[in-house]
Coordinates of C-alpha atoms in Angstrom, one line a residue:
X1 CA 30.1 25.1 -94.4
X2 CA 27.1 23.8 -93.8
X3 CA 25.4 27.0 -95.4
X4 CA 28.2 26.5 -98.2
X5 CA 26.7 22.9 -99.2
X6 CA 23.0 24.8 -99.0
X7 CA 23.4 26.6 -101.6
X8 CA 24.6 24.2 -103.6
X9 CA 22.2 21.4 -103.0
X10 CA 19.7 20.6 -105.6
X11 CA 16.8 21.6 -103.3
X12 CA 18.3 25.7 -102.8
X13 CA 19.1 26.0 -106.6
X14 CA 15.5 25.1 -107.6
X15 CA 13.9 27.2 -104.8
X16 CA 15.9 30.3 -105.4
X17 CA 14.9 30.0 -109.6
X18 CA 11.5 29.2 -108.6
X19 CA 10.9 32.2 -106.1
X20 CA 13.6 34.3 -108.3
X21 CA 11.7 34.0 -111.4
X22 CA 8.5 35.3 -109.3
X23 CA 10.0 38.1 -108.1
X24 CA 11.3 39.8 -111.1
X25 CA 7.1 38.6 -112.6
X26 CA 5.9 40.5 -109.3
X27 CA 8.6 43.6 -110.0
X28 CA 7.4 44.0 -113.2
X29 CA 3.8 43.5 -113.0
X30 CA 3.9 45.9 -110.3
X31 CA 5.2 48.3 -112.2
X32 CA 1.9 48.2 -114.2
X33 CA -0.5 51.4 -113.7
X34 CA -3.4 49.0 -112.6
X35 CA -1.2 47.2 -110.6
X36 CA 1.3 49.4 -108.8
X37 CA -1.5 50.1 -105.7
X38 CA -0.9 45.9 -105.0
X39 CA 2.5 46.1 -104.8
X40 CA 4.8 43.8 -105.8
X41 CA 5.6 42.1 -102.9
X42 CA 1.9 41.0 -102.9
X43 CA 2.6 40.0 -105.9
X44 CA 5.0 37.8 -105.5
X45 CA 3.3 36.2 -103.0
X46 CA 0.0 35.3 -105.1
X47 CA 2.4 33.9 -107.4
X48 CA 4.4 31.3 -105.1
X49 CA 0.7 30.7 -104.2
X50 CA 0.0 29.6 -107.5
X51 CA 3.2 27.2 -108.0
X52 CA 1.6 25.0 -105.2
X53 CA -0.6 23.9 -108.8
X54 CA 3.3 21.9 -109.4
X55 CA 3.5 19.9 -106.3
X56 CA 6.6 18.0 -107.3
X57 CA 8.7 21.1 -107.7
X58 CA 7.5 22.3 -104.3
X59 CA 8.7 19.2 -102.8
X60 CA 11.6 19.2 -104.6
X61 CA 12.8 22.5 -103.2
X62 CA 11.6 22.5 -99.9
X63 CA 14.1 23.0 -97.8
X64 CA 15.5 25.7 -99.9
X65 CA 12.0 27.5 -99.8
X66 CA 12.2 27.2 -95.9
X67 CA 15.7 28.7 -96.2
X68 CA 14.9 31.3 -98.4
X69 CA 11.3 32.6 -96.6
X70 CA 13.5 33.0 -93.4
X71 CA 17.6 34.0 -94.5
X72 CA 16.0 36.5 -97.6
X73 CA 13.1 37.8 -95.5
X74 CA 16.0 39.4 -93.1
X75 CA 18.3 40.6 -95.8
X76 CA 15.8 42.2 -97.9
X77 CA 14.5 44.2 -94.6
X78 CA 17.9 45.4 -93.8
X79 CA 18.4 46.5 -97.6
X80 CA 15.5 48.0 -97.3
X81 CA 17.0 50.6 -94.9
X82 CA 18.6 52.1 -97.5
X83 CA 15.1 53.7 -98.6
X84 CA 14.9 55.9 -95.3
X85 CA 16.9 59.1 -95.6
X86 CA 17.4 60.4 -92.1
X87 CA 17.6 63.8 -92.7
X88 CA 14.7 63.9 -95.0
X89 CA 13.1 62.7 -92.1
X90 CA 14.5 65.1 -89.3
X91 CA 13.8 67.7 -92.2
X92 CA 9.8 66.7 -92.1
X93 CA 9.7 68.2 -88.4
X94 CA 8.6 67.1 -85.3
X95 CA 5.4 67.0 -85.9
X96 CA 5.4 64.0 -88.2
X97 CA 7.2 62.1 -86.6
X98 CA 4.9 62.0 -83.2
X99 CA 2.4 61.5 -85.6
X100 CA 3.5 57.9 -86.9
X101 CA 4.5 56.9 -83.4
X102 CA 0.9 58.0 -82.4
X103 CA -0.6 56.1 -85.3
X104 CA 2.0 52.8 -84.6
X105 CA 0.9 53.0 -81.2
X106 CA -2.3 53.1 -81.4
X107 CA -3.4 51.2 -84.7
X108 CA -1.0 48.1 -83.3
X109 CA -3.2 47.9 -80.0
X110 CA -6.6 48.9 -81.4
X111 CA -6.5 46.1 -84.1
X112 CA -5.1 43.7 -81.7
X113 CA -7.6 44.2 -79.0
X114 CA -10.4 44.2 -81.4
X115 CA -9.1 41.2 -83.0
X116 CA -8.7 39.2 -80.0
X117 CA -12.2 40.1 -78.7
X118 CA -13.7 38.6 -82.3
X119 CA -11.5 35.4 -81.0
X120 CA -8.0 35.5 -83.2
X121 CA -5.9 33.5 -81.8
X122 CA -2.7 35.8 -80.4
X123 CA 0.2 35.5 -83.3
X124 CA -1.9 36.3 -86.0
X125 CA -3.9 39.5 -83.9
X126 CA -0.3 40.5 -83.6
X127 CA 0.6 40.3 -87.2
X128 CA -2.3 41.9 -88.5
X129 CA -2.0 44.3 -85.9
X130 CA 1.6 45.3 -87.1
X131 CA 0.9 45.3 -90.8
X132 CA -2.1 47.8 -90.0
X133 CA -0.3 50.2 -87.8
X134 CA 3.2 50.4 -89.6
X135 CA 4.2 49.1 -92.9
X136 CA 2.2 46.6 -94.1
X137 CA 3.8 43.2 -95.7
X138 CA 7.1 44.5 -94.7
X139 CA 5.8 44.7 -90.9
X140 CA 4.7 41.4 -91.1
X141 CA 7.7 40.2 -91.9
X142 CA 9.6 42.2 -89.8
X143 CA 7.7 41.3 -86.9
X144 CA 7.4 37.9 -87.4
X145 CA 10.9 36.6 -86.0
X146 CA 10.1 38.2 -83.1
X147 CA 7.0 35.9 -82.6
X148 CA 9.0 32.3 -81.5
X149 CA 6.6 28.5 -81.6
X150 CA 7.6 25.2 -81.7
X151 CA 8.7 23.1 -85.1
X152 CA 5.9 21.8 -84.8
X153 CA 3.5 25.0 -85.1
X154 CA 6.8 26.8 -87.6
X155 CA 3.5 25.6 -90.6
X156 CA 0.9 26.9 -88.6
X157 CA 2.4 30.7 -88.6
X158 CA 3.4 30.4 -91.8
X159 CA 0.5 30.1 -92.6
X160 CA -0.9 33.5 -90.3
X161 CA 2.2 35.1 -91.8
X162 CA 0.4 35.1 -95.1
X163 CA -3.2 35.5 -94.0
X164 CA -2.0 38.7 -92.5
X165 CA -0.3 39.8 -95.6
X166 CA -3.5 39.5 -97.7
X167 CA -5.1 41.0 -95.3
X168 CA -3.1 44.4 -95.3
X169 CA -2.6 44.3 -98.9
X170 CA -6.9 44.2 -99.5
X171 CA -7.3 46.5 -97.4
X172 CA -4.6 48.5 -98.8
X173 CA -5.5 48.6 -102.2
X174 CA -9.2 49.2 -101.3
X175 CA -8.9 52.5 -98.9
X176 CA -6.2 53.8 -101.7
X177 CA -9.3 53.6 -104.2
X178 CA -11.3 55.4 -101.8
X179 CA -8.6 58.1 -100.3
X180 CA -8.8 58.6 -104.0
X181 CA -11.8 58.4 -104.6
X182 CA -13.5 61.3 -101.7
X183 CA -10.3 64.2 -102.2
X184 CA -12.4 66.1 -104.2
X185 CA -14.8 66.3 -100.6
X186 CA -11.4 66.9 -98.7
X187 CA -10.7 70.1 -99.5
X188 CA -7.0 69.5 -98.3
X189 CA -4.4 71.4 -99.6
X190 CA -1.7 69.0 -101.3
X191 CA 0.7 68.6 -98.3
X192 CA -2.5 67.4 -96.1
X193 CA -3.9 65.1 -98.4
X194 CA -0.3 63.4 -98.0
X195 CA 0.1 63.4 -94.6
X196 CA -3.6 61.5 -94.5
X197 CA -2.2 59.0 -96.9
X198 CA 0.9 58.1 -96.0
X199 CA -0.2 58.2 -92.3
X200 CA -3.3 56.1 -92.9
X201 CA -2.8 53.8 -95.7
X202 CA -0.7 50.5 -95.0
X203 CA 1.7 49.9 -97.7
X204 CA 4.7 51.9 -99.2
X205 CA 3.1 51.3 -102.9
X206 CA -0.5 52.6 -101.3
X207 CA 0.8 55.6 -100.2
X208 CA 2.7 56.7 -103.2
X209 CA -0.2 55.9 -105.5
X210 CA -2.6 57.7 -103.3
X211 CA -0.2 60.6 -102.5
X212 CA 0.8 60.7 -106.3
X213 CA -3.1 61.3 -106.9
X214 CA -2.7 65.1 -105.2
X215 CA 0.6 66.2 -107.3
X216 CA 4.1 66.4 -106.5
X217 CA 3.9 68.0 -103.1
X218 CA 1.7 65.7 -102.2
X219 CA 3.3 62.9 -103.4
X220 CA 6.3 64.1 -100.9
X221 CA 4.3 64.3 -98.1
X222 CA 3.4 61.5 -98.1
X223 CA 6.2 59.3 -99.0
X224 CA 7.9 61.2 -95.6
X225 CA 4.9 60.3 -93.0
X226 CA 4.9 56.7 -94.6
X227 CA 8.5 56.5 -93.6
X228 CA 8.2 57.9 -90.6
X229 CA 6.3 54.8 -89.9
X230 CA 9.1 52.2 -91.5
X231 CA 11.5 53.9 -89.1
X232 CA 9.7 52.9 -86.0
X233 CA 9.6 49.1 -87.5
X234 CA 12.6 48.4 -85.6
X235 CA 11.9 49.2 -82.1
X236 CA 8.4 48.5 -82.8
X237 CA 9.6 44.5 -83.7
X238 CA 11.8 44.3 -80.1
X239 CA 9.1 46.0 -78.0
X240 CA 6.5 43.1 -79.4
X241 CA 9.2 40.5 -79.1
X242 CA 9.4 41.1 -75.4
X243 CA 5.8 41.6 -74.5
X244 CA 4.9 38.1 -76.6
X245 CA 7.7 36.4 -74.8
X246 CA 6.7 38.0 -71.5
X247 CA 2.7 37.2 -71.9
X248 CA 3.8 33.8 -73.6
X249 CA 6.4 32.5 -70.9
X250 CA 6.2 30.3 -67.8
X251 CA 6.5 31.6 -64.5
X252 CA 9.3 28.4 -63.7
X253 CA 11.4 29.6 -66.3
X254 CA 11.1 33.7 -66.3
X255 CA 14.3 33.9 -65.6
X256 CA 15.9 31.9 -68.2
X257 CA 14.5 33.6 -71.1
X258 CA 17.0 35.6 -73.7
X259 CA 15.5 39.4 -74.5
X260 CA 14.6 38.5 -78.4
X261 CA 16.6 41.4 -80.0
X262 CA 16.0 41.6 -83.6
X263 CA 19.6 41.6 -84.9
X264 CA 18.7 41.8 -88.5
X265 CA 16.2 45.1 -87.5
X266 CA 19.9 46.5 -86.6
X267 CA 21.2 46.4 -90.1
X268 CA 17.9 48.1 -91.0
X269 CA 19.2 51.1 -88.8
X270 CA 22.5 51.0 -90.2
X271 CA 21.8 50.7 -93.8
X272 CA 19.6 53.8 -93.5
X273 CA 22.7 55.4 -91.8
X274 CA 24.8 54.4 -94.8
X275 CA 22.1 55.0 -97.1
X276 CA 22.1 59.1 -94.9
X277 CA 25.4 59.5 -94.2
X278 CA 27.9 58.0 -96.5
X279 CA 28.6 59.3 -99.9
X280 CA 27.3 57.4 -102.4
X281 CA 25.4 57.9 -106.3
X282 CA 21.6 58.2 -106.4
X283 CA 22.5 55.2 -109.0
X284 CA 23.5 52.7 -106.3
X285 CA 21.1 53.5 -103.7
X286 CA 18.5 52.8 -106.2
X287 CA 19.9 49.7 -106.6
X288 CA 20.1 48.8 -103.6
X289 CA 16.3 49.4 -102.9
X290 CA 15.5 47.5 -105.8
X291 CA 17.5 44.3 -104.5
X292 CA 15.8 45.1 -101.5
X293 CA 12.7 44.3 -103.1
X294 CA 13.9 41.8 -105.1
X295 CA 14.8 40.1 -102.2
X296 CA 11.7 40.4 -100.2
X297 CA 9.9 39.3 -103.1
X298 CA 11.7 35.8 -102.9
X299 CA 11.0 35.6 -99.4
X300 CA 7.6 36.5 -100.1
X301 CA 7.2 34.0 -103.3
X302 CA 8.5 31.2 -100.3
X303 CA 5.6 32.0 -98.2
X304 CA 3.3 31.6 -100.9
X305 CA 4.2 28.2 -101.9
X306 CA 3.5 26.6 -98.3
X307 CA 0.6 28.0 -97.1
X308 CA -2.1 26.1 -96.6
X309 CA -5.4 27.0 -98.6
X310 CA -7.5 25.5 -96.0
X311 CA -6.3 27.2 -92.9
X312 CA -5.7 30.2 -95.0
X313 CA -9.3 30.6 -95.9
X314 CA -10.9 29.1 -92.7
X315 CA -9.3 31.9 -89.8
X316 CA -9.3 35.2 -91.4
X317 CA -12.9 36.3 -91.0
X318 CA -13.0 37.9 -87.9
X319 CA -9.0 39.3 -88.5
X320 CA -10.4 41.1 -91.9
X321 CA -12.8 42.6 -89.8
X322 CA -10.5 43.9 -86.9
X323 CA -8.5 45.9 -89.6
X324 CA -11.3 47.1 -91.8
X325 CA -12.7 49.0 -88.2
X326 CA -9.3 49.7 -87.2
X327 CA -8.1 51.0 -90.6
X328 CA -11.6 53.3 -90.8
X329 CA -10.7 54.8 -87.2
X330 CA -7.5 55.4 -88.7
X331 CA -8.7 57.3 -92.2
X332 CA -11.1 59.5 -89.9
X333 CA -7.8 60.3 -87.5
X334 CA -5.2 61.3 -89.7
X335 CA -7.9 63.0 -91.7
X336 CA -8.9 65.6 -88.8
X337 CA -4.9 65.4 -87.5
X338 CA -4.2 66.6 -91.3
X339 CA -7.0 69.4 -91.6
X340 CA -5.7 70.7 -88.6
X341 CA -2.6 70.6 -87.7
X342 CA -0.8 70.5 -91.2

């Protein structure tokens, strides 16, 4: 009953409309040639941040903004599962899945350890590592619910989410431009170039932009390789949640804690199974994927509306350096792997 009341509260309606506008504009701008490598989700986040100029509107919509950044995020990730075609991933072969597993595991561990050695706090370190290793903003937002904090730390955690998203978005864009520019020097086949792009870049939009520069064969290879990494979002979120809780829990109540099972990730996998095996038209699948990005865009805009800019700019330098270092290592690794095994 309370949820239905919340939907009709003025604060929720304000928040819904503001975030919807940001998401729609983000989607439109994200489709433009020079903005496509940034991606609709990051543009929505930036638009949400710009909304902070008008503080009275943010204050009126505060409750709704919190609800959207939390619940709509989970709904968007579930719907994103329809983008994963499991048959296509199976056809890609064991090599592609194995490379994805090595990349996700290795980059998360590498980035996390570098960030911690540079003095970055544990939450920001694991969020940055997840976004770098798996699939950018969606990975940051998929892993974040597994990191439980006290209520007085929730605002700080939101700032860390936004910072991690910004880091992977900026670095992903930079490396997209780098990979396209060095393409003539690599002497790769279209398939090899696509595998390199999908295995090394952060966002799906980055992989598409880079893979597309190598032609249709390269684009297909980039998408399949990238989606192989996306498929690992659910198990990675579960493992990270269990690890984080285990590392944080007190010895005296270790037996009382519940495992942080990400139920919305089960929805993500169920959506991929339905999208793969349940007969439905390409138009319906396309609509569901577009709806996923619209809902995720609203969640990102809601995050942008709550970011603390002072904390945002003061705590990110070392996290950027760590993600940059691991991104360089990942690119070199994928060049070698692509040329050797594909």
